[in-house]
Short mmCIF file of C-alpha atoms and ligand atoms in Angstrom, two decimals:
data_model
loop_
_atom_site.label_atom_id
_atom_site.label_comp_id
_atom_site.label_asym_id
_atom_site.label_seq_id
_atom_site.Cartn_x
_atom_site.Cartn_y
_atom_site.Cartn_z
CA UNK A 1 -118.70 71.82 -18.99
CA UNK A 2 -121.48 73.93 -20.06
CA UNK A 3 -124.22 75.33 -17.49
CA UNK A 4 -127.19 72.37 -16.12
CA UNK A 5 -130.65 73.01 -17.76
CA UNK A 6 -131.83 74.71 -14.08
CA UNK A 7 -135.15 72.66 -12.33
CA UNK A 8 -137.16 74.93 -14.09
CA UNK A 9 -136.73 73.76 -17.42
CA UNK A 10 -137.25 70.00 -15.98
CA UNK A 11 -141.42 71.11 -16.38
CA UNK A 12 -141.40 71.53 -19.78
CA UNK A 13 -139.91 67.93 -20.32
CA UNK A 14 -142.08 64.67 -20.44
CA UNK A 15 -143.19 63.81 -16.92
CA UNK A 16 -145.91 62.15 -15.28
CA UNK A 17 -146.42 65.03 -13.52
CA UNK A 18 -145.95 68.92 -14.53
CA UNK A 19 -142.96 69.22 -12.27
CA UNK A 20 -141.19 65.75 -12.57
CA UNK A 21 -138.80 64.40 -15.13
CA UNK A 22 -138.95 61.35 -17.00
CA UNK A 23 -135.77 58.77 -16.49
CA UNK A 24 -134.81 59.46 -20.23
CA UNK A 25 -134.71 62.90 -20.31
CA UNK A 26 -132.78 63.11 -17.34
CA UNK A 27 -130.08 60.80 -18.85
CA UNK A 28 -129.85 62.99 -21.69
CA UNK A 29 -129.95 66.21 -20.02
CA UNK A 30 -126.61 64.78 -17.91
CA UNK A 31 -124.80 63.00 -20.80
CA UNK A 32 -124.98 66.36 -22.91
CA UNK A 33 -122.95 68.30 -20.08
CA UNK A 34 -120.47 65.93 -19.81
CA UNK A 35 -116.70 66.61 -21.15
CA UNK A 36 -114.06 64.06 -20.80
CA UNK A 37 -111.37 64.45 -18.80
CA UNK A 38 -107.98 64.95 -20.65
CA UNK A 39 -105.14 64.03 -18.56
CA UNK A 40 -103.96 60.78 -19.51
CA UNK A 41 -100.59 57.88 -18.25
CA UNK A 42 -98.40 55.57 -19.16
CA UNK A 43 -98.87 52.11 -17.84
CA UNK A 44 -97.35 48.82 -18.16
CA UNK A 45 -99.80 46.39 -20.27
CA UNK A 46 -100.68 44.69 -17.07
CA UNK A 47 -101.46 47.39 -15.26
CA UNK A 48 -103.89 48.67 -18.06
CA UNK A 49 -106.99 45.93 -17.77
CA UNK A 50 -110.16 47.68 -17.20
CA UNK A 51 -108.81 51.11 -17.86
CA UNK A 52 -109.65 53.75 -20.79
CA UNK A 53 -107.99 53.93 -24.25
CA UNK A 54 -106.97 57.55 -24.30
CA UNK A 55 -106.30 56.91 -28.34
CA UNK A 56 -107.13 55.09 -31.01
CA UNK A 57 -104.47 52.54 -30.95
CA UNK A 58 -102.99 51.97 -34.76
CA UNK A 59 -101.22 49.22 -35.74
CA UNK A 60 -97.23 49.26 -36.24
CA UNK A 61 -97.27 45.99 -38.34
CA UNK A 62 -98.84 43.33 -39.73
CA UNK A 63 -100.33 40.68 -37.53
CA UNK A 64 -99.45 38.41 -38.45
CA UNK A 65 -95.91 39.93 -39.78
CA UNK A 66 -95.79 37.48 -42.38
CA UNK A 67 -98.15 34.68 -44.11
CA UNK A 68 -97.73 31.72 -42.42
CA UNK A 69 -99.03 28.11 -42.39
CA UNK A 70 -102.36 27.19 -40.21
CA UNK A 71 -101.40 23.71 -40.36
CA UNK A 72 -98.84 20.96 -39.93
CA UNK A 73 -98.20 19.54 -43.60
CA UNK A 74 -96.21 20.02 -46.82
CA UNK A 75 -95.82 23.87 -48.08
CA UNK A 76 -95.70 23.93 -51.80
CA UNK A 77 -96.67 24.92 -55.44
CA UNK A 78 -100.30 24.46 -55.75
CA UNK A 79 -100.27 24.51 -59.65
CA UNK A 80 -97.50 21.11 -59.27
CA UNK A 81 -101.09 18.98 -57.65
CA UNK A 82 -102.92 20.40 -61.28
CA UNK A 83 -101.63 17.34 -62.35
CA UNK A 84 -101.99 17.03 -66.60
CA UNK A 85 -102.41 13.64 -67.16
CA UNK A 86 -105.48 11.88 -65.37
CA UNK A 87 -103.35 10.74 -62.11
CA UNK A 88 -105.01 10.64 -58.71
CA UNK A 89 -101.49 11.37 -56.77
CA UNK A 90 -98.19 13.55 -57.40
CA UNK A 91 -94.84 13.06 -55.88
CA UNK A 92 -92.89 15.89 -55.24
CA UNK A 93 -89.09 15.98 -53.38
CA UNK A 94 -88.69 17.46 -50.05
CA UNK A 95 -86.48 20.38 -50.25
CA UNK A 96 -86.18 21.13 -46.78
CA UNK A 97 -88.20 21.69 -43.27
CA UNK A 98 -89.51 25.18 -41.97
CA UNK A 99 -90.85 25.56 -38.06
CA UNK A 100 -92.37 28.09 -36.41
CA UNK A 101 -89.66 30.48 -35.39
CA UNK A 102 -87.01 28.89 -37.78
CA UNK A 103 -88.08 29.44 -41.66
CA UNK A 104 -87.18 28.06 -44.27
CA UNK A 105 -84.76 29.93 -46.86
CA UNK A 106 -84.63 29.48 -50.57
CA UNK A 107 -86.79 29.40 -53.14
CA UNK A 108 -89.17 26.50 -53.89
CA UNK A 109 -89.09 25.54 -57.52
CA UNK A 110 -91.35 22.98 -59.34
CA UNK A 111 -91.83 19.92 -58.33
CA UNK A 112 -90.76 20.72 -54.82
CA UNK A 113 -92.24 20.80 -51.01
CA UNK A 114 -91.45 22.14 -47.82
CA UNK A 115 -92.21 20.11 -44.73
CA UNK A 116 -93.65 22.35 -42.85
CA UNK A 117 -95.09 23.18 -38.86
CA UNK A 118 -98.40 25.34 -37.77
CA UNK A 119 -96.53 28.73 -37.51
CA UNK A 120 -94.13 28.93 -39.54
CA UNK A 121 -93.43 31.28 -42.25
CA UNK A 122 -94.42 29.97 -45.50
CA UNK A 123 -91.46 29.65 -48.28
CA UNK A 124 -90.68 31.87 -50.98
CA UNK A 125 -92.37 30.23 -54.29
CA UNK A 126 -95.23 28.18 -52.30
CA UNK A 127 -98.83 29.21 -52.21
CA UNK A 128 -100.76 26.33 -50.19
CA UNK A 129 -100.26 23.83 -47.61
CA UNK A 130 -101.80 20.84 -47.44
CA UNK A 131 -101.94 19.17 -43.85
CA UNK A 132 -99.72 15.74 -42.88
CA UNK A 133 -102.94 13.14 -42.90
CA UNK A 134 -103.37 13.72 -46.94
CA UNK A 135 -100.02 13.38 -47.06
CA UNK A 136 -97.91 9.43 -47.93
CA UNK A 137 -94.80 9.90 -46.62
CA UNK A 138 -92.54 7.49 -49.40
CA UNK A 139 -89.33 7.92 -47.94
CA UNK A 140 -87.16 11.26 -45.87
CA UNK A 141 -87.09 12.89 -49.74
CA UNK A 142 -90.29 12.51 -51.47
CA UNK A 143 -93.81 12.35 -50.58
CA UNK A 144 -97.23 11.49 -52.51
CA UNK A 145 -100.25 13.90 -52.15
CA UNK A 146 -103.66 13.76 -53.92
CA UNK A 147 -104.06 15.42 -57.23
CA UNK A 148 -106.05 18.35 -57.94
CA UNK A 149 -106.23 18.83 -53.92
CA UNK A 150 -104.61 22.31 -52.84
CA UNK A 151 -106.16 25.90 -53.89
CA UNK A 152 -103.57 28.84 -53.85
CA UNK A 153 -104.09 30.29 -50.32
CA UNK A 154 -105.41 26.93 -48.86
CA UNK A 155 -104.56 26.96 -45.30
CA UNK A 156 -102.17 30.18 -45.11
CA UNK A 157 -103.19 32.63 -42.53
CA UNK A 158 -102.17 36.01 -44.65
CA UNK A 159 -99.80 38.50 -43.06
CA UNK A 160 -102.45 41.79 -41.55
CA UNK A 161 -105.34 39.08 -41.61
CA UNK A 162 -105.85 40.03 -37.73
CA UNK A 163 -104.91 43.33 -37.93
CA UNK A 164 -103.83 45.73 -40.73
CA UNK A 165 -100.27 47.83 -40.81
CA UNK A 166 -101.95 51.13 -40.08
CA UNK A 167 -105.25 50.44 -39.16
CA UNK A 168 -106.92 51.37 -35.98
CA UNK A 169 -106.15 48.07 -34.00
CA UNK A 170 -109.02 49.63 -31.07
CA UNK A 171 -110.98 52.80 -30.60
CA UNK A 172 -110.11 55.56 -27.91
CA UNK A 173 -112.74 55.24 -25.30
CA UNK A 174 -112.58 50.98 -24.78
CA UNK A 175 -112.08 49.93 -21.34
CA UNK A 176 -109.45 47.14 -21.73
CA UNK A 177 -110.61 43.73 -21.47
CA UNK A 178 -108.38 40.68 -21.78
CA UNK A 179 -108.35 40.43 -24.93
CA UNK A 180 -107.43 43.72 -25.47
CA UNK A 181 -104.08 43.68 -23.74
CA UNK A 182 -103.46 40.66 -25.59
CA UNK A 183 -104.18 41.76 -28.72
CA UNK A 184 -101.81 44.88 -27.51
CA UNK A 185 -98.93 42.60 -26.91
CA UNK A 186 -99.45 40.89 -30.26
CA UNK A 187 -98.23 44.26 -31.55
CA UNK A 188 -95.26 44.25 -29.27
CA UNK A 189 -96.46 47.43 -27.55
CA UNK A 190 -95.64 46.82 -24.17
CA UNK A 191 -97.32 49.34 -22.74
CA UNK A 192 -100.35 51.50 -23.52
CA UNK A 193 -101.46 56.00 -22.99
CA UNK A 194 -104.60 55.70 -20.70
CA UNK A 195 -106.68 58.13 -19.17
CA UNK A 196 -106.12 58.86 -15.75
CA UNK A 197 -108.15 56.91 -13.26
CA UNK A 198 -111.38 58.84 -12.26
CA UNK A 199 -111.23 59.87 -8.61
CA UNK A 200 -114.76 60.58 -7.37
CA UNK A 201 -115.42 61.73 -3.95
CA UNK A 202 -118.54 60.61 -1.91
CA UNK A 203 -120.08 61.07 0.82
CA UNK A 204 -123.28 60.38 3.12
CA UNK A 205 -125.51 62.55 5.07
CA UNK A 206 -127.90 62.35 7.74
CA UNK A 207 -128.26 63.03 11.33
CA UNK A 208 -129.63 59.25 11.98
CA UNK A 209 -126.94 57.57 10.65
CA UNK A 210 -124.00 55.53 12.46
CA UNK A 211 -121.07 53.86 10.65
CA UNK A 212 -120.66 50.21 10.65
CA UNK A 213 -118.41 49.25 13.63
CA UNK A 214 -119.78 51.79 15.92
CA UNK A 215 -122.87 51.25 18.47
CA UNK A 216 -126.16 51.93 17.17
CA UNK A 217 -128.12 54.30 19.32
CA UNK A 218 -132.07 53.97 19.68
CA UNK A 219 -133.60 55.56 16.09
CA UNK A 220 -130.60 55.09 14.17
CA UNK A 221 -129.24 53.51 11.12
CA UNK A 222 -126.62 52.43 9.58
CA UNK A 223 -124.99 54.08 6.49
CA UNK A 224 -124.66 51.45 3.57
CA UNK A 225 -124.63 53.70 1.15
CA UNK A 226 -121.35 54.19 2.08
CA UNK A 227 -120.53 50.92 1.01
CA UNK A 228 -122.43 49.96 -1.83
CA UNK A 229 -121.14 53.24 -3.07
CA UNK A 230 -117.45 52.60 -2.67
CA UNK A 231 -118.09 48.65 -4.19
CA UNK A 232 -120.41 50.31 -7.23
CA UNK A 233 -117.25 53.20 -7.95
CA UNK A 234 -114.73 50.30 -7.78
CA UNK A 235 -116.69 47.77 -9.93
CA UNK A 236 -117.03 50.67 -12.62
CA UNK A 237 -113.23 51.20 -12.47
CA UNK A 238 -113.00 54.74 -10.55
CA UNK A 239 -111.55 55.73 -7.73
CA UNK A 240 -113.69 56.26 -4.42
CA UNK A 241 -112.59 58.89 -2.03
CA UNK A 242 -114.59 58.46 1.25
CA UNK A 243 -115.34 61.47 2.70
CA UNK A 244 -117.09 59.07 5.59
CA UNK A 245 -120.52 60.15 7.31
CA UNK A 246 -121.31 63.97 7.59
CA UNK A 247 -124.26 65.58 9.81
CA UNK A 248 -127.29 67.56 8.63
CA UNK A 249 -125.03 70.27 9.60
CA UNK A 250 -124.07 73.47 7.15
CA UNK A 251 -120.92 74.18 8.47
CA UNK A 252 -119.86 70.15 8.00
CA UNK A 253 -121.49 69.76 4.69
CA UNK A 254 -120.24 72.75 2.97
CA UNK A 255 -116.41 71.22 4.30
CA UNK A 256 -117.20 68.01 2.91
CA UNK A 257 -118.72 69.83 -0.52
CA UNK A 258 -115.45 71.73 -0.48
CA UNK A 259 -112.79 68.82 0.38
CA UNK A 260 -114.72 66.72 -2.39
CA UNK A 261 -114.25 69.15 -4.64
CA UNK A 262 -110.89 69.96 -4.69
CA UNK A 263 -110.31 66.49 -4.48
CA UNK A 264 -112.03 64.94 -7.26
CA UNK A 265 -113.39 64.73 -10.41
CA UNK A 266 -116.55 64.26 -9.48
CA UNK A 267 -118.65 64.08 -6.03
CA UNK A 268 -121.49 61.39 -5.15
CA UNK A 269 -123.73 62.57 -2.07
CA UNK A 270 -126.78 60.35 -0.50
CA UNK A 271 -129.49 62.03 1.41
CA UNK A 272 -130.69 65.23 1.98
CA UNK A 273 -131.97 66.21 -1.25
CA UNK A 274 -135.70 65.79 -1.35
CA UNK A 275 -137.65 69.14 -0.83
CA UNK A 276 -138.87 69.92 2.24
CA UNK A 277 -135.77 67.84 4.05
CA UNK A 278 -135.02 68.78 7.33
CA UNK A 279 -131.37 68.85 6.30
CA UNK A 280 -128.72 71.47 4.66
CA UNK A 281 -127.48 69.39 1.61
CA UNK A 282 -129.53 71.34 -1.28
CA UNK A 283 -129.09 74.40 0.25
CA UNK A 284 -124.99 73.94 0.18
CA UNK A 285 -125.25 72.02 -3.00
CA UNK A 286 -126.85 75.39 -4.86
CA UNK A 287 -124.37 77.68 -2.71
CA UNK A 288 -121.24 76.00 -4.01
CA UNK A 289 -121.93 75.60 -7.57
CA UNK A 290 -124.59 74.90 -10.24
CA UNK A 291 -126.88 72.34 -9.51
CA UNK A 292 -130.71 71.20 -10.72
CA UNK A 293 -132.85 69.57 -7.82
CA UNK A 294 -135.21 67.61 -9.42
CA UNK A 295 -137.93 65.01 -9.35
CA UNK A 296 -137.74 62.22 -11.64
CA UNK A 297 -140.45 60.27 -12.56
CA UNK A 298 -139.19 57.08 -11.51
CA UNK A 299 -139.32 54.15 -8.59
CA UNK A 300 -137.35 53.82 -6.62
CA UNK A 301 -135.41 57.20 -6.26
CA UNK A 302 -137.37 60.44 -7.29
CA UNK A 303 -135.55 63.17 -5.88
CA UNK A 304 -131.53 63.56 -7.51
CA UNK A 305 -129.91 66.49 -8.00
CA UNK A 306 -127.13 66.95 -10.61
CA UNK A 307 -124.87 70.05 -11.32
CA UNK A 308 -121.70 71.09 -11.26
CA UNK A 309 -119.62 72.57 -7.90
CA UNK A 310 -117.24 75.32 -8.51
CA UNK A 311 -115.04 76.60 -5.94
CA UNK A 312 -112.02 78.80 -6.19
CA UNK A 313 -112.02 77.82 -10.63
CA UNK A 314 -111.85 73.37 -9.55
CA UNK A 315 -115.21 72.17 -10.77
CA UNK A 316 -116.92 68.88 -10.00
CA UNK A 317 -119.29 67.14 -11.68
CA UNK A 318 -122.07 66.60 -8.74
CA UNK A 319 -124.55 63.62 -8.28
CA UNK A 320 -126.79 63.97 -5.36
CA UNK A 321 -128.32 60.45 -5.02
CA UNK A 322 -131.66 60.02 -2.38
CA UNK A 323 -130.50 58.32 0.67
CA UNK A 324 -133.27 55.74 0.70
CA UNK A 325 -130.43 52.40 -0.05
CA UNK A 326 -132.16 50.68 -3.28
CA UNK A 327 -133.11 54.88 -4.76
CA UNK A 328 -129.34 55.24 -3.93
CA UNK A 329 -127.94 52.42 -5.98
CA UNK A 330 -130.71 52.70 -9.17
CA UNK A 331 -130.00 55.84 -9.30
CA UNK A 332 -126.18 55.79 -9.27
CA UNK A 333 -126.73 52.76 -12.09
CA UNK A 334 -128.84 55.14 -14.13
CA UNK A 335 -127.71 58.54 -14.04
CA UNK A 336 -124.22 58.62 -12.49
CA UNK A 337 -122.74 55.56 -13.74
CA UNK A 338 -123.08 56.42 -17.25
CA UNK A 339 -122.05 60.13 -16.52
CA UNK A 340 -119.25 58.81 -14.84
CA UNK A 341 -118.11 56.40 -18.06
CA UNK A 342 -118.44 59.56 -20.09
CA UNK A 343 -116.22 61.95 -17.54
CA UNK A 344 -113.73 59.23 -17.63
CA UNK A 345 -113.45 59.15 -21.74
CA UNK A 346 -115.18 56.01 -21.69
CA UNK A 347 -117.62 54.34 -24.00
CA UNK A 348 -119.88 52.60 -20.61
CA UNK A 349 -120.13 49.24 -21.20
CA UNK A 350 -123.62 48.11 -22.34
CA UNK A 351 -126.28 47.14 -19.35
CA UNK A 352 -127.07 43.18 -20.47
CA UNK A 353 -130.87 43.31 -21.45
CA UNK A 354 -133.06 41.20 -22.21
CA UNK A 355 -137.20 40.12 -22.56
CA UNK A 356 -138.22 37.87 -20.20
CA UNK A 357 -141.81 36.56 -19.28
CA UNK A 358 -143.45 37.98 -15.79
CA UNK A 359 -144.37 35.30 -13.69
CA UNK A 360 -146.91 37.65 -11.99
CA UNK A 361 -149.10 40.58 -12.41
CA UNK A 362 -147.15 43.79 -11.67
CA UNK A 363 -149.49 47.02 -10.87
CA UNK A 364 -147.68 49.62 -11.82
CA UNK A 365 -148.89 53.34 -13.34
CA UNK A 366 -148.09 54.86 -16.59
CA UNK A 367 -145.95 58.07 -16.51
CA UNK A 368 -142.87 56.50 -14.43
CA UNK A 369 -140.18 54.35 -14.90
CA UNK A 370 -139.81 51.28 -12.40
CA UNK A 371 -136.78 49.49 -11.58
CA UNK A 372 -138.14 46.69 -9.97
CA UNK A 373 -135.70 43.28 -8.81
CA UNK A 374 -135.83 40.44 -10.32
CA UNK A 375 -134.87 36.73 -10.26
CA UNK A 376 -134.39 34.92 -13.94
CA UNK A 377 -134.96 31.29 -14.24
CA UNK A 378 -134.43 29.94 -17.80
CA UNK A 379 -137.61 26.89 -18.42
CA UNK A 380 -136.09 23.71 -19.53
CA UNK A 381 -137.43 24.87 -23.37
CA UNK A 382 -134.94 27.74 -22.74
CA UNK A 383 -137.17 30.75 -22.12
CA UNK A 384 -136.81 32.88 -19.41
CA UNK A 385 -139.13 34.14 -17.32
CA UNK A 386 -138.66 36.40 -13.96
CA UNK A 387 -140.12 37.29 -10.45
CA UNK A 388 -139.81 39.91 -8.38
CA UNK A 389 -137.86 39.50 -4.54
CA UNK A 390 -141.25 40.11 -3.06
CA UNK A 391 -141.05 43.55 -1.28
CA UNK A 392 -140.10 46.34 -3.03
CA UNK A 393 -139.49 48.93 -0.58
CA UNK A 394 -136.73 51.67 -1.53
CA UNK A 395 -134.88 50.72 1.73
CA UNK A 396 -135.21 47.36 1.55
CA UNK A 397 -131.13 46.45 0.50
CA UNK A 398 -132.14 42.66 0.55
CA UNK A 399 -134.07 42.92 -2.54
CA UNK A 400 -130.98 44.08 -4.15
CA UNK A 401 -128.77 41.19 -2.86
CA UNK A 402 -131.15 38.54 -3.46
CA UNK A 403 -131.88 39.27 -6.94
CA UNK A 404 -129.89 39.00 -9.60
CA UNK A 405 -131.50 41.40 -12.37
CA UNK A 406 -133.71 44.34 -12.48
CA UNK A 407 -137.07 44.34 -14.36
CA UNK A 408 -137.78 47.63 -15.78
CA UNK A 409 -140.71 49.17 -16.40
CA UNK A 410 -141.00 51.90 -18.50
CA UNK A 411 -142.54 55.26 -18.66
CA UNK A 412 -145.41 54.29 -20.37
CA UNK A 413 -146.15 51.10 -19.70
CA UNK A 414 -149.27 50.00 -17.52
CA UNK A 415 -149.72 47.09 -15.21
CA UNK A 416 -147.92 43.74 -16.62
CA UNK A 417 -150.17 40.74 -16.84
CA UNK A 418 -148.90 37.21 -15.99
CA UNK A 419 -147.28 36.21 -19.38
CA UNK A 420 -146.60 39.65 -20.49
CA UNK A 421 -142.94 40.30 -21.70
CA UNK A 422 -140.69 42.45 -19.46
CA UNK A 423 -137.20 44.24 -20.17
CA UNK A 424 -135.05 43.05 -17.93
CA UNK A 425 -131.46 44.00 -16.87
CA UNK A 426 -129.09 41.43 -15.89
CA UNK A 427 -126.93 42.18 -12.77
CA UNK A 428 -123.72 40.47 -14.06
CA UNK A 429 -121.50 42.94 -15.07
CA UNK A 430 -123.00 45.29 -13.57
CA UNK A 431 -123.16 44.46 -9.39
P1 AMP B 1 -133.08 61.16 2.70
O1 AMP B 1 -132.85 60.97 1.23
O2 AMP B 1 -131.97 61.86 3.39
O3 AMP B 1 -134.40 61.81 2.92
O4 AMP B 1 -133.15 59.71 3.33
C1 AMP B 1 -134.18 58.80 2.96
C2 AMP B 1 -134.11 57.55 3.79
O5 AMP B 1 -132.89 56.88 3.53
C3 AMP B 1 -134.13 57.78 5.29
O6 AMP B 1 -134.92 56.76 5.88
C4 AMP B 1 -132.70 57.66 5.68
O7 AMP B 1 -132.52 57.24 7.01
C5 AMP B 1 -132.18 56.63 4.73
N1 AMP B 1 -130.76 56.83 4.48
C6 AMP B 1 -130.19 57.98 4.09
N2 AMP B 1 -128.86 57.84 3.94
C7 AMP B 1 -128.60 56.54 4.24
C8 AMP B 1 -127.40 55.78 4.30
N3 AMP B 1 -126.23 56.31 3.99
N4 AMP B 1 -127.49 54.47 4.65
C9 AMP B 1 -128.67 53.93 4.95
N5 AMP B 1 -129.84 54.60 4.92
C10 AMP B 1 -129.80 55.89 4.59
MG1 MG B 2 -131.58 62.71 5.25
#
């Protein structure tokens, strides 16, 4: 990994203000020190769906192996329909059945058909098939079809017309859908080289905070982050290792920095990393390795540092996210998520956006991005418009549970009028 552009360097970048850093620039400053990770495994097909193509997978055959018929109906010659005289049907003698899985053998010569099934391979000497309803069945040895009424090639699907002996069948980098370990089967691979799962190592801090299950003492909170962490990591197809709640405490944080690290490929933190904090995260952040504090121009979330921790020649990639719960989860969707997709050899999966129309006037100032949530409601003409939750506090969690897309406004934009097109993000896919 090479060295993070230090906070210094953040000034010189586009920013609404001198010292804070625009959403894209950030992104690009964190995808460029990003290396995949190498190690890769062997899995059983099933095992594989949503993981990471460590290679381009190329094809050990045809698919299909062999030209074959798309339809149930007669195989045959299509020069023997060209019929010379001025006829409207030909007769031609059955010479024998083919099925899917049992083919016909022999040559078909002139004047000849195959009766053949969807599937099966298509007989030596035949170049068309023409489906059962054109087809007058005269008795079991002969049959009439039209004249003048089969192409060469009509209804054959060619050998390689899904995928090509030799050909890259799917790109290193693709998470696995479906379809993919399908299509992976069709080549009668049964299993597939992925990357290792990404572990990633997280962990919350603050003095205020008490863990779900516990009591809640007067002026305390409880830590979701540690949850909507853990579900975002798992959605995205990582592995979370919960390091659990640590104190504003130096001595605790630097163990937790240090256990993370070893750990994982990369670490996650919320809290603690706004300037003037009351709290020991930066300071053991920029002890353990090299890491940027910075402030991006952005809402919610404006404070994230990003780095890398080194300790005893393990490195980390290091995210650490505000603790604030909605600046916690846009800016793991931002900045880390995509990171992460690029640690893990991935391609990330494109965010769903679209325009919609704002049902309201939002205020918002140029020289920040916002990430404000959203509910979509498609008109019965089919456009869709979309409304905010209503408050849009950084700490208010149920504006991120009761919507079901993010509006985003960008740097540069001004205040959106009523009617006014919006980007918006959808959710699904995503949360
Ligand atoms: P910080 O980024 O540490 O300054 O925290 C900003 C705000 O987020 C404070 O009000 C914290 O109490 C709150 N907060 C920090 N971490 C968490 C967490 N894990 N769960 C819920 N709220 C948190
Ligand atoms: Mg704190």
């Amino acid at each position: 990994m090479q060295q993070p552009a230090s906070s210094r360097s953040a000034g010189t970048l586009t920013g609404s203000d001198a010292d804070s850093l625009a959403v894209a620039d950030a992104q690009r400053i964190i995808l460029n020190q990003v290396q995949p990770i190498a190690a890769t495994e062997t899995l059983a097909l099933k095992l594989a769906l949503g993981r990471v193509l460590a290679d381009d997978l190329v094809s050990p055959m045809n698919v299909p192996a062999a030209d074959n018929s798309a339809m149930d109906g007669y195989a045959l010659r299509s020069i023997d329909l060209q019929a010379a005289k001025p006829v409207s049907t030909v007769t031609l003698k059955i010479a024998g059945h083919a099925f899917a899985g049992h083919a016909f053998d022999g040559e078909v010569s002139a004047g000849h058909c195959v009766r053949i099934m969807t599937g099966a391979v298509i007989p030596q000497g035949c170049d068309a098939v023409l489906p059962q309803e054109l087809a007058q069945r005269l008795n079991d040895h002969t049959v009439e079809l039209p004249a003048q009424s089969g192409q060469p090639g009509l209804n054959i699907r060619r050998a390689g017309e899904d995928l090509l002996l030799g050909q890259a069948a799917l790109r290193q980098g693709r998470l696995l859908s479906p379809a993919d370990l399908g299509l992976i089967a069709s080549l009668g691979l049964a299993e597939v080289v992925v990357k290792r799962k990404l572990r990633v190592a997280h962990f919350s801090t603050g003095d205020e905070l008490r863990s779900a299950g516990q009591p809640l003492d007067e002026g305390h909170v409880y830590d979701s982050n540690r949850y909507t962490l853990h579900g975002m990591l798992v959605r995205a197809g990582f592995e979370p290792i919960d390091l659990g709640l640590v104190k504003d405490d130096p001595t605790a944080i630097e163990a937790a920095l240090l256990q993370a690290c070893a750990q994982a490929d990369a670490v996650i933190t919320s809290g603690g990393v706004s300037a003037g904090d009351a709290d020991y995260t930066r300071q053991m952040m920029a002890r353990l390795g090299d890491v940027a504090f910075w402030k991006i121009a952005m809402r919610p979330g404006r404070p994230l540092a990003f780095g890398t921790l080194d300790v005893n020649g393990k490195r980390a990639i290091l995210f650490g996210l505000p603790g604030n719960p909605v600046a916690t989860m846009v800016s793991f969707y931002f900045f880390a998520r995509p990171a992460l997709y690029a640690l893990a050899g991935a391609q990330a999966p494109e965010l769903t956006t679209v325009r919609a129309i704002s049902e309201a006037d939002l205020p918002k100032k140029p020289g920040r991005t916002e990430f404000q949530r959203g509910q979509l409601t498609r008109s019965s003409t089919g456009e869709l418009s979309v409304r905010t939750t209503g408050a849009q506090g950084s700490g208010i969690l149920s504006s991120m549970t009761e919507a079901d897309c993010m509006i985003i406004l960008s740097n540069d934009q001004g205040t959106v009028r009523t009617g006014d097109m919006v980007d918006v993000v959808l959710f699904d896919g995503l949360i």
